[in-house]
Structure formats: C-alpha cells, structure tokens
Amino acid sequence: MSYGLPSKQTVNAVGGRLRARDVAVGTRLWTLDGLRTAQTTVTHVMAAKARTAVEVVTGHAAFTVAADLPLITPDGWVRAEDAAGRTVIRTHARKLCRERLTFRVGYAFGYFVGATCADGTVGRNYVSLVVNDEAFASRYARSLNEATGLDAQPQPVTRPSGYLGRDIPGFRVRVVSSYLADALRQYAGGDAHHMRQAFPRVVLRDREVFDGFLDGYADGDGCRAKHWAGRTLVSANVPFLVDLAAIIGARFTPARKGLASHLTVVDRWAARGTFRPEHHDADPVESSWVTVEAVRPRTAPGKPFTLYRYRLRPHPTFLVNGHLVRAAE
C-alpha cells in the first residue's frame, strides 16, 4: 500500500500550497479531470514511517514522494521509482488559483473571436483591441462581456501613426485574464499572432457562432462592397484564408509577392451548402505532458521520513508541484 509524501513536500491546495503534514480532513486539493483542472476533498489522512523515498525531476519541477506512489503516463499508472524517461501529465501550478471563465458560445462569442483574430492582441495574461472606430470598439466590448462575463469598456487612447507621422486618437478595450488568453491561443493553434494564427475552428459550432465570427472579422479586417451584396476580407495570412474559403465555398487565389490577399464573402454564401458544424470545446486545455528526467533515491539521514497519504472524493488524484499523482485507494 502506497504512503505518499514526506511531511515537508508541498501539495497544490485550493487556497495555496500546503506541506503534506498540514493537509487535514476537509482540505480541498487541486487535481485534473481529463485535461482540465478540478477540485477534490480530503476525507482521510494517514501516516507511516519510512527510511527511503525518491526525488522525481522533470523539466518543470522536482518533488519527493514514496517510491511506490503512482504517477500517470500515456500507458497508465507507474510507480514513481520506475518513472525515469517516461512522460507524465502536469499543469501550470501558478495558474491554479486564477479565475476560470464560463463561456457563452453564441453570436457574441463568435464576434469576439473574429474581431480578435482580425485586430486584437493576445498577451501572456491579457486580451486587447485598439482601433480608431468607437462603434467597433463598443461592439467588441459588448460581445466580450456577453461571451465571457468580464467587464469590458472602450477607453479613449492615442497611438502613433506611421503613415501620418503623428499620434492619432483611438479606442482601446482591454481585459486581464490568463484563462481567456490561453483559450484564444489554443483556438489559433498555439500562436495568436495575426500572421501565424490558424483558423479558430471553435467558431464552427453552429451558424450563429460562425456568423458572429464573420461579422467580427469583417469589422476588423474587411469592408462591405458598394456594388454587390457581400464583403471583402483582407489578410496576409494565406493558410487562414484558405481554410475560411473552404468553409464558405468561395474561390480564393492568394496574392503574389507577399502582399495582402483578399477573400470575397457574398451575403448568400450559405446557399452553397458548404458549412459543416464541428464541435470544439471552448474551455482551454490546462495540462500537458512532460518527461521525467531523473528519479533519485533519497534516504532519511537520521529520523525516518513520515509519509502522508490521503483518501479523496470525488477524484482519487491530486497535484504535487503541478504533477498528477494518485491517492490511497
């Protein structure tokens, strides 16, 4: 039977890190439910003495556990002492206490994603849009608020104009949320830079979401035609426009010599019957695989280790320095 953690080894508790000996019945610990974080509650705490343990070293952290404590790998659970060279699952421990948003996936969500793809900036822990048009900034703020629940308001700013050679007035919408920033990066294939972003297939859930995306993207990087019923979208990101053209059934020829390309979106594009709904989860994946670089034996120099193990509900797993381990059965 596995006895898990030396007394001074910390675990990821909901209120912050705790030493193993300070975990009590009722303490809530972080865990992973699939690929996303969840909470679980300690129902029993047990302790035993041991002379040996192992230090597990990954590319992100090191932690000390009992040699037989199970770690999850793509092939199932393995004992910590046998984990060297294997990949184990982890999450970013510093992001555990951040606010997790509840996305309302509808027209407003699609508009927000489309406008961000066209004109937005996705930082490490923030999302912003800076534009000249106050009406566009207001629509973006309303959509962001409706889709995420975050408070977003347009603010007047000035920004330099390379063409005019002077500062010009504009409007900025900015929210701080690493959860939202991570989600947008994942929608765009891992890189939200306008020239490298992939088409965000999360907006293909249904026509309402996709119509919102088209409107948001067109407000940022498009214009309505004067002599025919439709819009023209502009981007130098050719793979992005290629994917979008296939979805709306449009012909698309990239511009030559690295110039911005144009995609025509007629108002009656849906009559072509090329739109196919796809379901993609809007919540970001909060875990990844990491390689165990070394497993080092640790022997108690004097007094034996006091190893603590727990029983948990509803999930029988918890996080140690962001790495998933299994509790007592």
Tab-separated table of N, CA and C in Angstrom, residues 2 43 45 73 124 131 204 232 246 249 304 326:
chain	number	residue	atom	x	y	z
A	2	SER	N	0.573	2.204	-0.834
A	2	SER	CA	1.428	3.364	-1.019
A	2	SER	C	1.218	4.404	0.065
A	43	THR	N	-10.782	13.173	2.595
A	43	THR	CA	-11.721	12.538	3.532
A	43	THR	C	-11.006	11.771	4.642
A	45	VAL	N	-6.787	11.111	6.378
A	45	VAL	CA	-5.342	11.358	6.371
A	45	VAL	C	-4.679	10.249	7.172
A	73	THR	N	0.990	8.097	-16.769
A	73	THR	CA	1.706	8.192	-18.041
A	73	THR	C	0.714	7.875	-19.159
A	124	ARG	N	0.347	37.604	-22.633
A	124	ARG	CA	0.529	36.467	-21.734
A	124	ARG	C	-0.671	36.289	-20.822
A	131	VAL	N	-8.441	50.331	-31.784
A	131	VAL	CA	-8.937	50.688	-33.112
A	131	VAL	C	-9.306	52.165	-33.139
A	204	LEU	N	-16.989	27.035	-35.447
A	204	LEU	CA	-17.810	26.243	-36.363
A	204	LEU	C	-18.893	25.452	-35.641
A	232	THR	N	-15.522	41.967	-48.424
A	232	THR	CA	-14.184	41.507	-48.766
A	232	THR	C	-13.342	41.474	-47.494
A	246	ALA	N	-12.684	27.535	-47.840
A	246	ALA	CA	-13.273	26.200	-47.971
A	246	ALA	C	-14.578	26.095	-47.187
A	249	GLY	N	-17.217	27.966	-49.156
A	249	GLY	CA	-17.339	27.538	-50.543
A	249	GLY	C	-16.950	28.598	-51.548
A	304	PRO	N	13.486	8.636	10.474
A	304	PRO	CA	12.827	8.208	9.231
A	304	PRO	C	11.843	9.263	8.742
A	326	ARG	N	-1.683	9.671	-7.721
A	326	ARG	CA	-2.891	9.007	-7.236
A	326	ARG	C	-2.818	8.814	-5.732
